[in-house]
Amino acid sequence: MSDDMNQFLVHKTWAVVGVSNNQEKFGYKVYAKLKNAGYSVYAINPGLESIDGDPCYSSLATLPSKPDAVSVVVPPKITEQVIRDCIDLGITRVWMQPGSENDEAIRNGKEHGITVIHNQCVLLHT
């Protein structure tokens, strides 16, 4: 496991952008795995009010506090906006799940001091 991954995993407050109520989807699997591993996890999906009894937020900007890390489980085009939101909010760690990666978002994030992990699934490392 890389040093960047280790630096992510020591932080205990995460947000999962693209969470789903469908237990077969990766948005749900990532959220549930992080919670079950003892992390404090915010769920983000503007189309949901709650997941597993926990509140679901419409965006990173609506969270009650800033997460230490963000896991992105959305289509690549939406990932670009997620990175812009992270830049605006001062979030410095973004883990793009396979299928959410976007070259422009990766470049933009790195140019703004965000540590970006991509081509790796957080499910394999938690």
mmCIF file with all atom_site columns, C-alpha atoms in Angstrom:
data_model
loop_
_atom_site.group_PDB
_atom_site.id
_atom_site.type_symbol
_atom_site.label_atom_id
_atom_site.label_alt_id
_atom_site.label_comp_id
_atom_site.label_asym_id
_atom_site.label_entity_id
_atom_site.label_seq_id
_atom_site.pdbx_PDB_ins_code
_atom_site.Cartn_x
_atom_site.Cartn_y
_atom_site.Cartn_z
_atom_site.occupancy
_atom_site.B_iso_or_equiv
_atom_site.pdbx_formal_charge
_atom_site.auth_seq_id
_atom_site.auth_comp_id
_atom_site.auth_asym_id
_atom_site.auth_atom_id
_atom_site.pdbx_PDB_model_num
ATOM 1   C CA . MET A 1 1   ? 0.000   0.000  0.000   1.00 0.00 ? 1   MET A CA 1
ATOM 2   C CA . SER A 1 2   ? 1.363   3.426  -0.934  1.00 0.00 ? 2   SER A CA 1
ATOM 3   C CA . ASP A 1 3   ? 2.162   6.184  1.545   1.00 0.00 ? 3   ASP A CA 1
ATOM 4   C CA . ASP A 1 4   ? -0.676  8.261  0.061   1.00 0.00 ? 4   ASP A CA 1
ATOM 5   C CA . MET A 1 5   ? -3.144  5.466  0.772   1.00 0.00 ? 5   MET A CA 1
ATOM 6   C CA . ASN A 1 6   ? -1.852  5.087  4.319   1.00 0.00 ? 6   ASN A CA 1
ATOM 7   C CA . GLN A 1 7   ? -2.267  8.836  4.837   1.00 0.00 ? 7   GLN A CA 1
ATOM 8   C CA . PHE A 1 8   ? -5.894  8.572  3.749   1.00 0.00 ? 8   PHE A CA 1
ATOM 9   C CA . LEU A 1 9   ? -6.734  5.628  5.933   1.00 0.00 ? 9   LEU A CA 1
ATOM 10  C CA . VAL A 1 10  ? -5.414  7.130  9.182   1.00 0.00 ? 10  VAL A CA 1
ATOM 11  C CA . HIS A 1 11  ? -8.025  9.875  8.895   1.00 0.00 ? 11  HIS A CA 1
ATOM 12  C CA . LYS A 1 12  ? -11.330 8.883  10.433  1.00 0.00 ? 12  LYS A CA 1
ATOM 13  C CA . THR A 1 13  ? -13.881 11.278 8.906   1.00 0.00 ? 13  THR A CA 1
ATOM 14  C CA . TRP A 1 14  ? -14.872 10.568 5.311   1.00 0.00 ? 14  TRP A CA 1
ATOM 15  C CA . ALA A 1 15  ? -17.539 11.648 2.862   1.00 0.00 ? 15  ALA A CA 1
ATOM 16  C CA . VAL A 1 16  ? -18.777 9.312  0.141   1.00 0.00 ? 16  VAL A CA 1
ATOM 17  C CA . VAL A 1 17  ? -20.051 11.259 -2.867  1.00 0.00 ? 17  VAL A CA 1
ATOM 18  C CA . GLY A 1 18  ? -22.440 9.130  -4.885  1.00 0.00 ? 18  GLY A CA 1
ATOM 19  C CA . VAL A 1 19  ? -23.749 6.923  -2.098  1.00 0.00 ? 19  VAL A CA 1
ATOM 20  C CA . SER A 1 20  ? -26.632 4.629  -3.026  1.00 0.00 ? 20  SER A CA 1
ATOM 21  C CA . ASN A 1 21  ? -29.375 2.767  -1.149  1.00 0.00 ? 21  ASN A CA 1
ATOM 22  C CA . ASN A 1 22  ? -28.890 -0.142 -3.561  1.00 0.00 ? 22  ASN A CA 1
ATOM 23  C CA . GLN A 1 23  ? -26.661 -2.604 -1.701  1.00 0.00 ? 23  GLN A CA 1
ATOM 24  C CA . GLU A 1 24  ? -25.353 -3.981 -5.007  1.00 0.00 ? 24  GLU A CA 1
ATOM 25  C CA . LYS A 1 25  ? -23.889 -0.632 -6.092  1.00 0.00 ? 25  LYS A CA 1
ATOM 26  C CA . PHE A 1 26  ? -20.400 0.527  -5.195  1.00 0.00 ? 26  PHE A CA 1
ATOM 27  C CA . GLY A 1 27  ? -21.723 3.758  -3.678  1.00 0.00 ? 27  GLY A CA 1
ATOM 28  C CA . TYR A 1 28  ? -23.394 1.668  -0.985  1.00 0.00 ? 28  TYR A CA 1
ATOM 29  C CA . LYS A 1 29  ? -20.523 -0.813 -0.642  1.00 0.00 ? 29  LYS A CA 1
ATOM 30  C CA . VAL A 1 30  ? -17.916 1.909  -0.074  1.00 0.00 ? 30  VAL A CA 1
ATOM 31  C CA . TYR A 1 31  ? -20.138 3.721  2.447   1.00 0.00 ? 31  TYR A CA 1
ATOM 32  C CA . ALA A 1 32  ? -20.939 0.533  4.382   1.00 0.00 ? 32  ALA A CA 1
ATOM 33  C CA . LYS A 1 33  ? -17.349 -0.756 4.365   1.00 0.00 ? 33  LYS A CA 1
ATOM 34  C CA . LEU A 1 34  ? -15.958 2.519  5.741   1.00 0.00 ? 34  LEU A CA 1
ATOM 35  C CA . LYS A 1 35  ? -18.643 2.662  8.446   1.00 0.00 ? 35  LYS A CA 1
ATOM 36  C CA . ASN A 1 36  ? -18.089 -0.975 9.407   1.00 0.00 ? 36  ASN A CA 1
ATOM 37  C CA . ALA A 1 37  ? -14.339 -0.310 9.619   1.00 0.00 ? 37  ALA A CA 1
ATOM 38  C CA . GLY A 1 38  ? -14.989 2.353  12.281  1.00 0.00 ? 38  GLY A CA 1
ATOM 39  C CA . TYR A 1 39  ? -14.837 5.501  10.192  1.00 0.00 ? 39  TYR A CA 1
ATOM 40  C CA . SER A 1 40  ? -17.232 8.404  10.639  1.00 0.00 ? 40  SER A CA 1
ATOM 41  C CA . VAL A 1 41  ? -18.829 8.678  7.202   1.00 0.00 ? 41  VAL A CA 1
ATOM 42  C CA . TYR A 1 42  ? -21.028 11.333 5.614   1.00 0.00 ? 42  TYR A CA 1
ATOM 43  C CA . ALA A 1 43  ? -23.295 10.167 2.799   1.00 0.00 ? 43  ALA A CA 1
ATOM 44  C CA . ILE A 1 44  ? -23.722 12.493 -0.171  1.00 0.00 ? 44  ILE A CA 1
ATOM 45  C CA . ASN A 1 45  ? -26.410 12.101 -2.812  1.00 0.00 ? 45  ASN A CA 1
ATOM 46  C CA . PRO A 1 46  ? -28.827 14.932 -3.641  1.00 0.00 ? 46  PRO A CA 1
ATOM 47  C CA . GLY A 1 47  ? -31.530 12.377 -4.474  1.00 0.00 ? 47  GLY A CA 1
ATOM 48  C CA . LEU A 1 48  ? -31.586 10.654 -1.077  1.00 0.00 ? 48  LEU A CA 1
ATOM 49  C CA . GLU A 1 49  ? -32.717 11.806 2.360   1.00 0.00 ? 49  GLU A CA 1
ATOM 50  C CA . SER A 1 50  ? -31.099 8.973  4.316   1.00 0.00 ? 50  SER A CA 1
ATOM 51  C CA . ILE A 1 51  ? -29.160 5.747  4.045   1.00 0.00 ? 51  ILE A CA 1
ATOM 52  C CA . ASP A 1 52  ? -29.303 3.002  6.661   1.00 0.00 ? 52  ASP A CA 1
ATOM 53  C CA . GLY A 1 53  ? -30.960 5.481  9.023   1.00 0.00 ? 53  GLY A CA 1
ATOM 54  C CA . ASP A 1 54  ? -28.200 8.083  8.639   1.00 0.00 ? 54  ASP A CA 1
ATOM 55  C CA . PRO A 1 55  ? -28.798 11.473 7.007   1.00 0.00 ? 55  PRO A CA 1
ATOM 56  C CA . CYS A 1 56  ? -27.790 11.907 3.396   1.00 0.00 ? 56  CYS A CA 1
ATOM 57  C CA . TYR A 1 57  ? -26.525 15.336 2.352   1.00 0.00 ? 57  TYR A CA 1
ATOM 58  C CA . SER A 1 58  ? -26.995 17.019 -1.004  1.00 0.00 ? 58  SER A CA 1
ATOM 59  C CA . SER A 1 59  ? -23.382 18.167 -1.420  1.00 0.00 ? 59  SER A CA 1
ATOM 60  C CA . LEU A 1 60  ? -20.045 18.545 0.329   1.00 0.00 ? 60  LEU A CA 1
ATOM 61  C CA . ALA A 1 61  ? -20.955 22.165 1.098   1.00 0.00 ? 61  ALA A CA 1
ATOM 62  C CA . THR A 1 62  ? -23.975 21.078 3.172   1.00 0.00 ? 62  THR A CA 1
ATOM 63  C CA . LEU A 1 63  ? -22.028 18.828 5.561   1.00 0.00 ? 63  LEU A CA 1
ATOM 64  C CA . PRO A 1 64  ? -21.990 19.823 9.243   1.00 0.00 ? 64  PRO A CA 1
ATOM 65  C CA . SER A 1 65  ? -18.171 19.608 9.275   1.00 0.00 ? 65  SER A CA 1
ATOM 66  C CA . LYS A 1 66  ? -15.359 19.183 6.772   1.00 0.00 ? 66  LYS A CA 1
ATOM 67  C CA . PRO A 1 67  ? -14.343 15.566 6.144   1.00 0.00 ? 67  PRO A CA 1
ATOM 68  C CA . ASP A 1 68  ? -10.695 14.503 6.211   1.00 0.00 ? 68  ASP A CA 1
ATOM 69  C CA . ALA A 1 69  ? -11.115 12.559 2.973   1.00 0.00 ? 69  ALA A CA 1
ATOM 70  C CA . VAL A 1 70  ? -13.629 12.135 0.173   1.00 0.00 ? 70  VAL A CA 1
ATOM 71  C CA . SER A 1 71  ? -14.386 8.954  -1.743  1.00 0.00 ? 71  SER A CA 1
ATOM 72  C CA . VAL A 1 72  ? -15.899 9.650  -5.158  1.00 0.00 ? 72  VAL A CA 1
ATOM 73  C CA . VAL A 1 73  ? -18.308 7.102  -6.662  1.00 0.00 ? 73  VAL A CA 1
ATOM 74  C CA . VAL A 1 74  ? -19.952 9.127  -9.444  1.00 0.00 ? 74  VAL A CA 1
ATOM 75  C CA . PRO A 1 75  ? -19.603 9.340  -13.246 1.00 0.00 ? 75  PRO A CA 1
ATOM 76  C CA . PRO A 1 76  ? -16.363 11.008 -14.428 1.00 0.00 ? 76  PRO A CA 1
ATOM 77  C CA . LYS A 1 77  ? -18.073 14.220 -15.579 1.00 0.00 ? 77  LYS A CA 1
ATOM 78  C CA . ILE A 1 78  ? -19.530 14.769 -12.087 1.00 0.00 ? 78  ILE A CA 1
ATOM 79  C CA . THR A 1 79  ? -16.103 14.098 -10.555 1.00 0.00 ? 79  THR A CA 1
ATOM 80  C CA . GLU A 1 80  ? -14.922 17.392 -12.085 1.00 0.00 ? 80  GLU A CA 1
ATOM 81  C CA . GLN A 1 81  ? -17.491 19.292 -9.994  1.00 0.00 ? 81  GLN A CA 1
ATOM 82  C CA . VAL A 1 82  ? -16.624 17.278 -6.884  1.00 0.00 ? 82  VAL A CA 1
ATOM 83  C CA . ILE A 1 83  ? -12.984 18.345 -7.248  1.00 0.00 ? 83  ILE A CA 1
ATOM 84  C CA . ARG A 1 84  ? -14.016 21.993 -7.668  1.00 0.00 ? 84  ARG A CA 1
ATOM 85  C CA . ASP A 1 85  ? -16.104 21.682 -4.496  1.00 0.00 ? 85  ASP A CA 1
ATOM 86  C CA . CYS A 1 86  ? -13.156 20.156 -2.632  1.00 0.00 ? 86  CYS A CA 1
ATOM 87  C CA . ILE A 1 87  ? -10.914 23.020 -3.755  1.00 0.00 ? 87  ILE A CA 1
ATOM 88  C CA . ASP A 1 88  ? -13.488 25.586 -2.580  1.00 0.00 ? 88  ASP A CA 1
ATOM 89  C CA . LEU A 1 89  ? -13.929 23.842 0.794   1.00 0.00 ? 89  LEU A CA 1
ATOM 90  C CA . GLY A 1 90  ? -10.240 23.167 1.461   1.00 0.00 ? 90  GLY A CA 1
ATOM 91  C CA . ILE A 1 91  ? -10.577 19.378 1.345   1.00 0.00 ? 91  ILE A CA 1
ATOM 92  C CA . THR A 1 92  ? -7.150  17.943 0.527   1.00 0.00 ? 92  THR A CA 1
ATOM 93  C CA . ARG A 1 93  ? -7.726  14.196 0.040   1.00 0.00 ? 93  ARG A CA 1
ATOM 94  C CA . VAL A 1 94  ? -9.839  12.667 -2.734  1.00 0.00 ? 94  VAL A CA 1
ATOM 95  C CA . TRP A 1 95  ? -10.032 8.971  -3.583  1.00 0.00 ? 95  TRP A CA 1
ATOM 96  C CA . MET A 1 96  ? -11.616 8.408  -6.994  1.00 0.00 ? 96  MET A CA 1
ATOM 97  C CA . GLN A 1 97  ? -13.103 4.946  -7.224  1.00 0.00 ? 97  GLN A CA 1
ATOM 98  C CA . PRO A 1 98  ? -12.589 3.002  -10.464 1.00 0.00 ? 98  PRO A CA 1
ATOM 99  C CA . GLY A 1 99  ? -15.030 4.321  -13.033 1.00 0.00 ? 99  GLY A CA 1
ATOM 100 C CA . SER A 1 100 ? -15.184 7.801  -11.513 1.00 0.00 ? 100 SER A CA 1
ATOM 101 C CA . GLU A 1 101 ? -11.740 8.933  -12.641 1.00 0.00 ? 101 GLU A CA 1
ATOM 102 C CA . ASN A 1 102 ? -11.434 11.959 -14.854 1.00 0.00 ? 102 ASN A CA 1
ATOM 103 C CA . ASP A 1 103 ? -8.063  13.197 -16.159 1.00 0.00 ? 103 ASP A CA 1
ATOM 104 C CA . GLU A 1 104 ? -9.123  16.846 -15.920 1.00 0.00 ? 104 GLU A CA 1
ATOM 105 C CA . ALA A 1 105 ? -10.315 16.380 -12.326 1.00 0.00 ? 105 ALA A CA 1
ATOM 106 C CA . ILE A 1 106 ? -7.092  14.581 -11.355 1.00 0.00 ? 106 ILE A CA 1
ATOM 107 C CA . ARG A 1 107 ? -4.953  17.332 -12.868 1.00 0.00 ? 107 ARG A CA 1
ATOM 108 C CA . ASN A 1 108 ? -7.044  20.129 -11.362 1.00 0.00 ? 108 ASN A CA 1
ATOM 109 C CA . GLY A 1 109 ? -6.980  18.521 -7.937  1.00 0.00 ? 109 GLY A CA 1
ATOM 110 C CA . LYS A 1 110 ? -3.224  18.013 -7.949  1.00 0.00 ? 110 LYS A CA 1
ATOM 111 C CA . GLU A 1 111 ? -2.644  21.575 -9.193  1.00 0.00 ? 111 GLU A CA 1
ATOM 112 C CA . HIS A 1 112 ? -4.565  22.785 -6.131  1.00 0.00 ? 112 HIS A CA 1
ATOM 113 C CA . GLY A 1 113 ? -2.663  20.661 -3.614  1.00 0.00 ? 113 GLY A CA 1
ATOM 114 C CA . ILE A 1 114 ? -5.160  17.820 -3.320  1.00 0.00 ? 114 ILE A CA 1
ATOM 115 C CA . THR A 1 115 ? -3.774  14.332 -2.861  1.00 0.00 ? 115 THR A CA 1
ATOM 116 C CA . VAL A 1 116 ? -5.679  12.266 -5.423  1.00 0.00 ? 116 VAL A CA 1
ATOM 117 C CA . ILE A 1 117 ? -5.775  8.489  -5.440  1.00 0.00 ? 117 ILE A CA 1
ATOM 118 C CA . HIS A 1 118 ? -7.192  6.808  -8.528  1.00 0.00 ? 118 HIS A CA 1
ATOM 119 C CA . ASN A 1 119 ? -7.023  3.416  -10.232 1.00 0.00 ? 119 ASN A CA 1
ATOM 120 C CA . GLN A 1 120 ? -7.375  1.829  -6.782  1.00 0.00 ? 120 GLN A CA 1
ATOM 121 C CA . CYS A 1 121 ? -10.531 0.734  -4.987  1.00 0.00 ? 121 CYS A CA 1
ATOM 122 C CA . VAL A 1 122 ? -10.835 1.759  -1.344  1.00 0.00 ? 122 VAL A CA 1
ATOM 123 C CA . LEU A 1 123 ? -12.725 -1.495 -0.701  1.00 0.00 ? 123 LEU A CA 1
ATOM 124 C CA . LEU A 1 124 ? -9.465  -3.401 -1.141  1.00 0.00 ? 124 LEU A CA 1
ATOM 125 C CA . HIS A 1 125 ? -7.624  -1.291 1.427   1.00 0.00 ? 125 HIS A CA 1
ATOM 126 C CA . THR A 1 126 ? -10.064 -0.889 4.339   1.00 0.00 ? 126 THR A CA 1
#
